[in-house]
Amino acid sequence: MAVTIEELYRNYGILADAKPEDLSKHKDAYQVILDGVKGGPKEKRLAAQFIPKFFSSFPDLADAAINAQLDLCEDEDVSIRRQAIKELPRFAAGENIVRVADILTQLLQTDDSAEFNQVNTALVSIFKMDAKATLGGLFSQILQGEDIVRERAIKFLSIKLKTLPEDTMTKEVEDYVFTETKKVLEDVTGEEFVLLMRILMALKSLQTVSGRQQLVELVVEQAFLEQALNPADPDTVDRLLQCTRQALPLFSKNVHSTRFVTYFCDHVLPNLSSLTSPVAELDIQLEVLKLLAEMSPFCGDMVKVEANLTMLFEKLLEFMPLPPEAEGENGENTISEEPKLQFSYVECLLFSFHQLGKKLPDFLIDKINAERLKDFKIRLQYFARGLQVYIRQLRVALQGKTGDALKTEENKIKVVALKITNNINVLIKDLFHNPPSYKSTVTLSWKPVQKTEATAPKRPSGEEMGAGSTMKKQLSPLPRRDARQIYNPPSGKYSATIGNFSNEQRGGFRGGKGRGFGGRGGRSRGRIY
């Protein structure tokens, strides 16, 4: 026979009136309250409140009490579920914390937003009781739970861990997070990898040089840098992009990017034109060139610096055309079609070459034969002449514009174009020195300007204009006042993805299950409380 409301209140009164030392004598009264979960909605709501209140006084009925509360957490009535979930942290004591955390983690799969928030609140509350034990329950489900539970548990950690106070996130707790996360990284999707790296990067204990180096090692393992790149496989390319983006914020003068830069020079640049983009709208060639440019300042000593510089040099030649022929067969003044100048690509390649060139300053003098060097300088000169026209035109177009006027789409494009052309101009001037110089510093056009950095001496303030949106239009150059009779500046091509570079490209990594990114096998498990 089902327990009634009156019986629940009566037995609750017996327990409430009993002295603490005598509570254990009223086991039968507590059992009646446990049986309340078999009643109607009103009885269940009362049982959800009464069961946890006296839970600690009846250790012999602990399993029965937790299971009774769990039945309420799975009730069809959402209000009963919310009440039961709200009370779950009261069961979190001693060895029960891991179990309660495990249960709450499984309950993250709910589609009811209020219930989901209740689960989040409950998890945070038991974190403050015992962070390590709570993490034990969470990581148990991340490693063994159903996919939706795993996904939401990882997202919970990526959002909530960084908000917990220092007295909760102790060194011991952070070490535990690091150890368990490394286990999870043995089989992850691309999205999971990004979230897990975000969790690790937020740990205070990993903010040191040695900590960042450990994180780089983790990313290197995921990137499979010991394997050749298959440029035709979008998943392989995506893996490399994801890993490189995660490693970028970790690089510094003490944490080097050498292995990534070397891999890009050995495997990516030779296959640049055949790379398969994992995202349809992504300019994959520009994306990898931007990543290489961002990494290059943090490259340490390289085993094959000459070979890497040679590869960069060859790629630069591909994107820096020779001047068009200006004289026809019969001596008449004719000009062949002007080549397209891909300024965004050249900025990246020239910057990377300039950075690595510091490691072998005599490369253009001793390692390149005189004929090739002459050819290179002709290309540089042609590019520089075109740049001067564009820079002038852009400055005129932006002159006197401030505030909202600079925020229009058209002016954002011009601001970025000015930044790109100024950067290339500064770097070309360095290479025209005799011997070539590698002293000037520029801020890449898509990066915020650093106050500590400076462009080449005596550069106009226009160089410091910030990065903006995208540039797709070809600007029709204004005629130079001192232009030669047959000279026409080249038409320029700006990438459509300028200013849109992100460290969080989406996309999972499909493929076989195994170490690192892969298609995780289904783990349909049902209730495992």
Coordinates of C-alpha atoms in Angstrom, one line a residue:
M1 CA 0.0 0.0 0.0
A2 CA 1.4 3.4 -1.0
V3 CA 2.5 5.8 1.7
T4 CA 0.2 8.8 2.3
I5 CA 1.0 12.4 2.9
E6 CA -0.1 12.0 6.5
E7 CA 2.2 9.1 7.1
L8 CA 5.1 11.0 5.7
Y9 CA 4.5 14.0 7.9
R10 CA 4.0 11.7 11.0
N11 CA 7.2 9.8 10.5
Y12 CA 9.0 13.1 9.6
G13 CA 7.8 14.4 13.0
I14 CA 9.2 11.3 14.8
L15 CA 12.6 11.9 13.3
A16 CA 12.6 15.7 13.7
D17 CA 11.6 15.4 17.4
A18 CA 14.2 12.7 18.3
K19 CA 17.4 13.6 19.9
P20 CA 20.4 13.3 17.5
E21 CA 21.9 10.3 19.5
D22 CA 18.5 8.5 19.3
L23 CA 17.8 9.0 15.6
S24 CA 19.3 5.6 14.6
K25 CA 16.6 3.9 16.7
H26 CA 13.9 5.1 14.3
K27 CA 15.0 3.2 11.3
D28 CA 11.4 2.2 10.5
A29 CA 10.3 5.8 10.3
Y30 CA 13.1 6.6 7.8
Q31 CA 12.1 3.6 5.7
V32 CA 8.5 5.0 5.5
I33 CA 10.0 8.2 4.1
L34 CA 12.0 6.2 1.5
D35 CA 8.9 4.4 0.5
G36 CA 7.4 7.8 -0.3
V37 CA 9.0 7.7 -3.7
K38 CA 6.4 5.1 -4.7
G39 CA 3.5 7.5 -4.0
G40 CA 1.9 10.2 -6.0
P41 CA 3.3 13.6 -7.0
K42 CA 2.8 15.2 -3.6
E43 CA 4.3 12.3 -1.7
K44 CA 7.3 12.3 -4.0
R45 CA 7.9 16.0 -3.5
L46 CA 7.9 15.6 0.2
A47 CA 10.1 12.5 0.0
A48 CA 12.6 14.5 -2.1
Q49 CA 13.0 16.9 0.8
F50 CA 12.8 14.5 3.7
I51 CA 15.2 11.8 2.5
P52 CA 18.4 13.9 2.4
K53 CA 17.5 15.7 5.7
F54 CA 18.1 12.5 7.7
F55 CA 20.4 10.7 5.3
S56 CA 23.6 10.9 7.4
S57 CA 21.8 9.3 10.5
F58 CA 21.1 6.0 8.8
P59 CA 24.4 4.6 7.2
D60 CA 22.8 1.2 6.8
L61 CA 20.2 2.7 4.5
A62 CA 22.6 4.9 2.6
D63 CA 22.4 3.0 -0.7
A64 CA 18.6 2.7 -0.4
A65 CA 18.3 6.4 0.3
I66 CA 20.5 7.4 -2.7
N67 CA 18.7 5.1 -5.0
A68 CA 15.3 6.4 -3.8
Q69 CA 16.5 10.0 -4.6
L70 CA 17.8 8.9 -8.0
D71 CA 14.3 7.5 -8.8
L72 CA 13.0 10.9 -8.1
C73 CA 15.7 12.5 -10.3
E74 CA 14.3 10.4 -13.2
D75 CA 10.6 11.0 -12.5
E76 CA 8.4 12.0 -15.4
D77 CA 7.3 15.2 -13.5
V78 CA 10.0 17.8 -14.2
S79 CA 9.2 19.7 -10.9
I80 CA 9.9 16.5 -8.9
R81 CA 13.1 16.0 -10.8
R82 CA 14.3 19.5 -10.1
Q83 CA 13.5 19.2 -6.4
A84 CA 15.4 15.9 -6.2
I85 CA 18.4 17.3 -8.1
K86 CA 18.5 20.4 -5.9
E87 CA 18.8 18.1 -2.8
L88 CA 21.4 15.8 -4.3
P89 CA 24.5 17.7 -2.9
R90 CA 23.2 16.8 0.6
F91 CA 24.2 13.2 -0.1
A92 CA 27.7 14.3 -1.0
A93 CA 29.7 13.3 2.1
G94 CA 32.9 11.2 2.3
E95 CA 33.0 8.4 -0.2
N96 CA 29.6 9.3 -1.6
I97 CA 30.9 12.5 -3.3
V98 CA 32.4 10.7 -6.3
R99 CA 29.1 8.8 -6.7
V100 CA 27.0 11.9 -6.4
A101 CA 29.3 13.7 -8.9
D102 CA 29.0 10.8 -11.3
I103 CA 25.2 10.9 -11.0
L104 CA 25.0 14.7 -11.5
T105 CA 27.3 14.4 -14.5
Q106 CA 24.9 11.9 -16.2
L107 CA 22.0 14.2 -15.5
L108 CA 23.7 16.9 -17.6
Q109 CA 22.1 15.2 -20.6
T110 CA 18.7 16.7 -19.8
D111 CA 17.1 18.9 -22.4
D112 CA 15.2 20.9 -19.9
S113 CA 17.1 24.2 -19.4
A114 CA 15.9 24.8 -15.8
E115 CA 16.8 21.3 -14.9
F116 CA 20.2 21.6 -16.7
N117 CA 21.0 24.8 -14.7
Q118 CA 20.0 23.0 -11.5
V119 CA 22.5 20.2 -12.3
N120 CA 25.2 22.8 -13.0
T121 CA 24.5 24.5 -9.6
A122 CA 24.6 21.2 -7.8
L123 CA 27.9 20.2 -9.3
V124 CA 29.5 23.6 -8.4
S125 CA 28.3 23.2 -4.9
I126 CA 29.9 19.8 -4.4
F127 CA 33.1 21.1 -6.0
K128 CA 33.4 23.4 -3.0
M129 CA 33.1 20.4 -0.7
D130 CA 35.7 18.2 -2.4
A131 CA 37.0 19.3 -5.8
K132 CA 39.2 16.2 -6.4
A133 CA 36.4 13.8 -5.6
T134 CA 33.9 15.8 -7.8
L135 CA 36.4 15.7 -10.7
G136 CA 36.6 11.9 -10.2
G137 CA 32.9 11.6 -10.9
L138 CA 33.1 14.0 -13.9
F139 CA 36.2 12.3 -15.5
S140 CA 34.7 8.9 -15.0
Q141 CA 31.8 9.9 -17.2
I142 CA 34.0 11.7 -19.7
L143 CA 36.1 8.5 -20.1
Q144 CA 33.3 6.0 -20.0
G145 CA 29.9 7.7 -20.4
E146 CA 27.6 8.2 -23.3
D147 CA 28.7 10.7 -25.9
I148 CA 26.2 13.4 -25.0
V149 CA 27.2 13.1 -21.3
R150 CA 30.9 13.3 -22.2
E151 CA 30.4 16.3 -24.4
R152 CA 28.5 18.3 -21.8
A153 CA 30.8 17.3 -19.0
I154 CA 33.8 18.6 -21.0
K155 CA 31.9 21.8 -21.7
F156 CA 31.0 22.1 -18.0
L157 CA 34.7 21.9 -17.0
S158 CA 35.8 24.3 -19.7
I159 CA 33.4 27.0 -18.4
K160 CA 33.3 26.4 -14.6
L161 CA 36.8 25.4 -13.6
K162 CA 38.2 28.8 -14.2
T163 CA 35.5 30.4 -12.0
L164 CA 36.4 28.4 -8.9
P165 CA 38.4 30.1 -6.1
E166 CA 42.0 29.3 -5.5
D167 CA 41.3 27.5 -2.2
T168 CA 39.2 25.1 -4.3
M169 CA 41.5 24.7 -7.3
T170 CA 44.6 23.8 -5.3
K171 CA 47.9 22.6 -6.9
E172 CA 46.9 19.0 -6.1
V173 CA 43.5 19.5 -7.8
E174 CA 45.1 21.1 -10.8
D175 CA 47.6 18.2 -11.1
Y176 CA 44.7 15.8 -11.0
V177 CA 43.0 17.7 -13.8
F178 CA 46.1 17.6 -15.9
T179 CA 46.6 13.8 -15.4
E180 CA 43.0 12.9 -16.2
T181 CA 42.8 15.2 -19.2
K182 CA 45.9 13.5 -20.7
K183 CA 43.9 10.3 -20.5
V184 CA 41.0 11.8 -22.3
L185 CA 43.2 13.3 -25.0
E186 CA 44.1 9.7 -26.1
D187 CA 40.8 9.6 -28.0
V188 CA 39.1 13.0 -28.8
T189 CA 37.3 14.8 -31.5
G190 CA 38.6 18.2 -32.8
E191 CA 36.0 20.2 -30.8
E192 CA 36.8 18.2 -27.6
F193 CA 40.5 18.8 -28.1
V194 CA 39.9 22.6 -28.3
L195 CA 37.9 22.6 -25.1
L196 CA 40.3 20.4 -23.2
M197 CA 43.2 22.6 -24.2
R198 CA 41.2 25.6 -22.9
I199 CA 40.8 23.8 -19.6
L200 CA 44.5 23.1 -19.3
M201 CA 45.6 26.6 -20.4
A202 CA 43.5 28.1 -17.6
L203 CA 45.2 26.1 -14.9
K204 CA 47.5 28.4 -12.8
S205 CA 50.1 25.7 -12.3
L206 CA 50.6 25.6 -16.0
Q207 CA 51.2 29.3 -16.5
T208 CA 55.0 28.8 -16.0
V209 CA 57.5 28.3 -18.8
S210 CA 57.8 24.6 -17.9
G211 CA 54.0 24.3 -17.7
R212 CA 53.5 25.9 -21.2
Q213 CA 56.2 23.5 -22.5
Q214 CA 54.2 20.6 -21.2
L215 CA 51.2 21.8 -23.0
V216 CA 53.1 22.2 -26.2
E217 CA 54.3 18.6 -25.9
L218 CA 50.7 17.5 -25.5
V219 CA 49.8 19.4 -28.7
V220 CA 52.8 17.9 -30.6
E221 CA 51.5 14.4 -29.7
Q222 CA 48.1 15.3 -31.1
A223 CA 49.5 16.9 -34.3
F224 CA 51.3 13.7 -35.4
L225 CA 54.4 15.8 -36.5
E226 CA 56.3 12.6 -36.9
Q227 CA 54.1 11.6 -39.9
A228 CA 54.1 13.0 -43.4
L229 CA 51.1 15.2 -44.3
N230 CA 48.5 13.9 -46.7
P231 CA 47.3 17.2 -48.3
A232 CA 44.3 15.5 -50.0
D233 CA 42.8 14.5 -46.7
P234 CA 40.7 17.4 -45.1
D235 CA 40.7 15.7 -41.7
T236 CA 44.5 15.4 -41.6
V237 CA 44.8 19.1 -42.7
D238 CA 42.1 20.1 -40.1
R239 CA 44.0 18.2 -37.4
L240 CA 47.2 20.2 -38.1
L241 CA 45.3 23.5 -38.2
Q242 CA 43.6 22.8 -34.9
C243 CA 46.8 21.7 -33.2
T244 CA 48.8 24.7 -34.5
R245 CA 46.1 27.1 -33.4
Q246 CA 46.1 25.7 -29.9
A247 CA 49.9 25.8 -29.7
L248 CA 50.2 29.4 -30.9
P249 CA 49.3 31.1 -27.6
L250 CA 51.8 29.0 -25.8
F251 CA 54.9 30.0 -27.8
S252 CA 57.3 32.6 -26.5
K253 CA 61.0 33.4 -26.5
N254 CA 61.3 30.5 -23.9
V255 CA 58.8 28.1 -25.4
H256 CA 59.8 27.5 -29.0
S257 CA 57.8 26.8 -32.1
T258 CA 60.7 25.0 -33.9
R259 CA 59.0 21.6 -34.5
F260 CA 55.9 23.2 -35.9
V261 CA 57.8 25.6 -38.1
T262 CA 60.0 22.8 -39.4
Y263 CA 57.0 20.7 -40.1
F264 CA 55.4 23.5 -42.1
C265 CA 58.5 24.0 -44.1
D266 CA 59.1 20.3 -44.7
H267 CA 55.5 19.1 -45.4
V268 CA 53.1 22.0 -45.7
L269 CA 54.8 24.5 -48.0
P270 CA 55.8 21.9 -50.6
N271 CA 52.1 20.9 -50.8
L272 CA 50.6 24.4 -50.4
S273 CA 48.6 24.4 -53.7
S274 CA 47.2 20.9 -53.2
L275 CA 45.9 21.3 -49.6
T276 CA 42.3 20.3 -49.2
S277 CA 40.4 22.8 -47.0
P278 CA 38.3 21.2 -44.2
V279 CA 35.9 24.2 -44.4
A280 CA 34.4 25.3 -47.8
E281 CA 34.8 29.0 -47.3
L282 CA 38.3 28.9 -45.8
D283 CA 41.3 30.1 -47.9
I284 CA 43.4 27.2 -46.8
Q285 CA 46.6 28.5 -48.3
L286 CA 46.4 31.8 -46.6
E287 CA 45.4 30.2 -43.4
V288 CA 48.5 28.0 -43.2
L289 CA 50.7 30.9 -44.2
K290 CA 49.3 33.1 -41.5
L291 CA 49.9 30.3 -38.9
L292 CA 53.5 30.0 -40.1
A293 CA 54.0 33.7 -39.9
E294 CA 52.7 33.9 -36.4
M295 CA 54.9 31.0 -35.2
S296 CA 58.1 32.1 -36.9
P297 CA 59.2 34.7 -34.3
F298 CA 59.3 32.0 -31.7
C299 CA 61.4 29.5 -33.7
G300 CA 64.5 28.3 -31.9
D301 CA 67.6 26.7 -33.3
M302 CA 66.9 24.7 -36.4
V303 CA 68.7 21.7 -37.7
K304 CA 67.9 22.5 -41.4
V305 CA 67.7 26.3 -41.3
E306 CA 69.2 26.6 -44.8
A307 CA 66.7 24.1 -46.3
N308 CA 63.8 25.8 -44.6
L309 CA 64.8 29.2 -45.8
T310 CA 65.3 27.8 -49.3
M311 CA 61.7 26.5 -49.3
L312 CA 60.4 29.9 -48.1
F313 CA 62.4 31.6 -50.8
E314 CA 61.0 29.3 -53.5
K315 CA 57.4 30.0 -52.3
L316 CA 58.1 33.8 -52.2
L317 CA 59.2 33.6 -55.9
E318 CA 55.9 32.0 -56.8
F319 CA 53.9 34.9 -55.3
M320 CA 56.2 37.7 -56.5
P321 CA 55.9 38.0 -60.2
L322 CA 58.4 39.5 -62.7
P323 CA 57.5 42.8 -64.3
P324 CA 55.5 42.3 -67.5
E325 CA 57.2 42.7 -70.9
A326 CA 57.0 46.4 -71.9
E327 CA 58.1 46.1 -75.6
G328 CA 56.5 44.2 -78.4
E329 CA 58.2 42.3 -81.3
N330 CA 58.3 45.3 -83.6
G331 CA 59.5 47.7 -81.0
E332 CA 56.1 49.2 -80.3
N333 CA 55.2 50.2 -76.8
T334 CA 52.9 47.4 -75.5
I335 CA 52.3 46.1 -72.1
S336 CA 51.2 42.5 -71.4
E337 CA 48.5 41.8 -68.8
E338 CA 49.5 42.9 -65.4
P339 CA 49.9 40.1 -62.9
K340 CA 47.8 39.9 -59.8
L341 CA 49.7 40.7 -56.7
Q342 CA 48.6 38.6 -53.7
F343 CA 49.6 40.9 -51.0
S344 CA 48.2 38.8 -48.1
Y345 CA 50.2 35.8 -49.1
V346 CA 53.3 37.8 -49.7
E347 CA 53.0 39.5 -46.3
C348 CA 53.0 36.1 -44.6
L349 CA 55.8 34.6 -46.6
L350 CA 58.0 37.7 -46.4
F351 CA 57.5 38.0 -42.7
S352 CA 58.4 34.3 -42.1
F353 CA 61.4 34.6 -44.4
H354 CA 62.5 37.7 -42.6
Q355 CA 62.2 36.0 -39.2
L356 CA 64.1 32.9 -40.1
G357 CA 66.6 34.9 -42.1
K358 CA 67.9 36.2 -38.8
K359 CA 69.2 32.7 -38.1
L360 CA 71.3 32.7 -41.4
P361 CA 71.9 36.3 -42.3
D362 CA 74.2 35.4 -45.2
F363 CA 71.6 33.3 -46.9
L364 CA 70.9 35.7 -49.8
I365 CA 74.6 36.4 -50.2
D366 CA 76.3 33.0 -50.0
K367 CA 73.5 30.4 -50.4
I368 CA 71.8 31.8 -53.5
N369 CA 73.6 32.2 -56.8
A370 CA 74.0 35.6 -58.3
E371 CA 71.6 35.0 -61.2
R372 CA 68.8 34.0 -58.8
L373 CA 69.5 36.8 -56.4
K374 CA 69.3 39.3 -59.3
D375 CA 66.0 37.8 -60.4
F376 CA 64.7 38.0 -56.8
K377 CA 65.6 41.7 -56.5
I378 CA 63.9 42.5 -59.8
R379 CA 60.7 40.9 -58.4
L380 CA 61.1 42.8 -55.1
Q381 CA 61.6 46.0 -56.9
Y382 CA 58.6 45.5 -59.1
F383 CA 56.5 44.7 -56.0
A384 CA 57.8 47.7 -54.2
R385 CA 56.9 50.1 -57.0
G386 CA 53.4 48.8 -57.0
L387 CA 53.2 49.1 -53.3
Q388 CA 54.1 52.8 -53.3
V389 CA 51.2 53.5 -55.5
Y390 CA 48.7 51.6 -53.3
I391 CA 50.0 53.1 -50.1
R392 CA 49.6 56.6 -51.5
Q393 CA 46.1 55.9 -52.8
L394 CA 45.0 54.4 -49.5
R395 CA 46.4 57.2 -47.4
V396 CA 44.5 59.7 -49.6
A397 CA 41.3 57.7 -49.3
L398 CA 41.6 57.5 -45.5
Q399 CA 42.9 61.0 -44.9
G400 CA 40.9 62.9 -42.3
K401 CA 38.7 59.9 -41.5
T402 CA 38.2 59.1 -37.8
G403 CA 35.8 57.3 -35.5
D404 CA 32.7 55.9 -37.1
A405 CA 33.9 56.9 -40.6
L406 CA 36.7 54.3 -40.2
K407 CA 34.2 51.6 -39.2
T408 CA 32.4 51.3 -42.5
E409 CA 33.1 48.1 -44.4
E410 CA 34.8 49.9 -47.2
N411 CA 37.2 51.8 -44.9
K412 CA 37.9 48.8 -42.8
I413 CA 39.1 47.1 -46.0
K414 CA 41.3 50.1 -46.8
V415 CA 42.8 50.2 -43.3
V416 CA 43.8 46.5 -43.5
A417 CA 45.1 47.0 -47.0
L418 CA 47.3 49.9 -45.8
K419 CA 48.6 47.8 -43.0
I420 CA 49.5 44.9 -45.3
T421 CA 51.2 47.1 -47.9
N422 CA 53.2 49.0 -45.3
N423 CA 54.4 45.8 -43.7
I424 CA 55.6 44.4 -47.1
N425 CA 57.2 47.7 -47.9
V426 CA 59.2 47.8 -44.6
L427 CA 60.4 44.2 -45.1
I428 CA 61.4 44.7 -48.7
K429 CA 63.5 47.7 -47.8
D430 CA 65.3 45.5 -45.3
L431 CA 66.1 42.9 -47.9
F432 CA 67.4 45.6 -50.3
H433 CA 70.1 46.6 -47.8
N434 CA 73.6 45.5 -48.7
P435 CA 74.1 43.2 -47.0
P436 CA 70.4 42.3 -46.4
S437 CA 69.1 43.4 -43.0
Y438 CA 66.7 41.7 -40.7
K439 CA 66.4 44.4 -38.0
S440 CA 63.0 46.0 -38.8
T441 CA 59.9 44.8 -36.8
V442 CA 56.4 44.9 -38.0
T443 CA 53.1 43.8 -36.6
L444 CA 51.2 41.3 -38.8
S445 CA 48.2 43.0 -40.3
W446 CA 45.6 40.8 -38.6
K447 CA 47.3 41.2 -35.1
P448 CA 46.7 44.0 -32.7
V449 CA 49.5 46.6 -32.6
Q450 CA 51.9 46.1 -29.7
K451 CA 53.1 49.3 -28.1
T452 CA 56.5 47.8 -27.5
E453 CA 57.0 47.1 -31.2
A454 CA 58.0 49.6 -33.7
T455 CA 58.0 49.5 -37.5
A456 CA 61.0 50.6 -39.5
P457 CA 62.5 54.0 -38.5
K458 CA 60.7 57.1 -39.6
R459 CA 57.6 55.2 -40.9
P460 CA 54.5 57.4 -41.1
S461 CA 51.8 56.9 -38.5
G462 CA 49.5 55.4 -41.1
E463 CA 51.3 52.1 -40.6
E464 CA 49.8 51.9 -37.1
M465 CA 46.3 51.8 -38.3
G466 CA 44.6 48.7 -36.9
A467 CA 43.4 45.6 -38.7
G468 CA 39.8 45.4 -39.8
S469 CA 37.6 43.1 -41.9
T470 CA 38.2 41.6 -45.3
M471 CA 39.6 42.7 -48.6
K472 CA 38.4 41.3 -51.8
K473 CA 38.2 44.3 -54.1
Q474 CA 40.9 45.3 -56.5
L475 CA 41.7 49.0 -56.0
S476 CA 42.3 50.9 -59.2
P477 CA 45.6 52.7 -58.7
L478 CA 45.9 56.4 -58.9
P479 CA 48.6 57.5 -61.5
R480 CA 51.9 58.4 -60.0
R481 CA 53.1 61.9 -60.5
D482 CA 56.6 60.8 -61.3
A483 CA 55.5 57.6 -63.2
R484 CA 57.5 56.6 -66.3
Q485 CA 55.8 56.8 -69.6
I486 CA 55.2 53.1 -69.9
Y487 CA 54.7 52.2 -66.2
N488 CA 51.4 51.0 -65.0
P489 CA 51.2 49.7 -61.4
P490 CA 50.1 46.1 -61.0
S491 CA 46.5 45.3 -60.0
G492 CA 46.4 43.9 -56.5
K493 CA 44.6 41.0 -54.9
Y494 CA 43.7 41.0 -51.3
S495 CA 42.5 37.9 -49.6
A496 CA 38.9 37.6 -48.7
T497 CA 39.7 36.4 -45.2
I498 CA 41.9 39.2 -44.0
G499 CA 41.0 40.0 -40.4
N500 CA 39.0 36.9 -39.9
F501 CA 41.7 34.6 -38.5
S502 CA 40.5 32.6 -35.5
N503 CA 42.2 30.2 -33.1
E504 CA 39.0 28.3 -32.8
Q505 CA 38.2 26.8 -36.1
R506 CA 35.4 24.3 -35.7
G507 CA 35.0 20.9 -37.0
G508 CA 35.5 17.4 -35.6
F509 CA 38.1 14.9 -36.7
R510 CA 36.7 11.8 -38.2
G511 CA 38.5 8.6 -38.9
G512 CA 39.6 5.5 -37.0
K513 CA 39.4 5.3 -33.2
G514 CA 42.8 5.5 -31.6
R515 CA 45.3 7.9 -30.1
G516 CA 44.4 11.5 -30.6
F517 CA 41.7 12.9 -32.8
G518 CA 39.4 10.3 -34.1
G519 CA 35.8 9.1 -34.4
R520 CA 34.9 8.0 -30.9
G521 CA 33.1 4.7 -30.8
G522 CA 29.5 4.8 -29.4
R523 CA 29.3 4.1 -25.8
S524 CA 25.6 3.4 -25.2
R525 CA 25.5 2.4 -21.6
G526 CA 22.2 3.2 -19.9
R527 CA 22.0 4.1 -16.2
I528 CA 25.1 3.2 -14.4
Y529 CA 24.5 4.9 -11.1

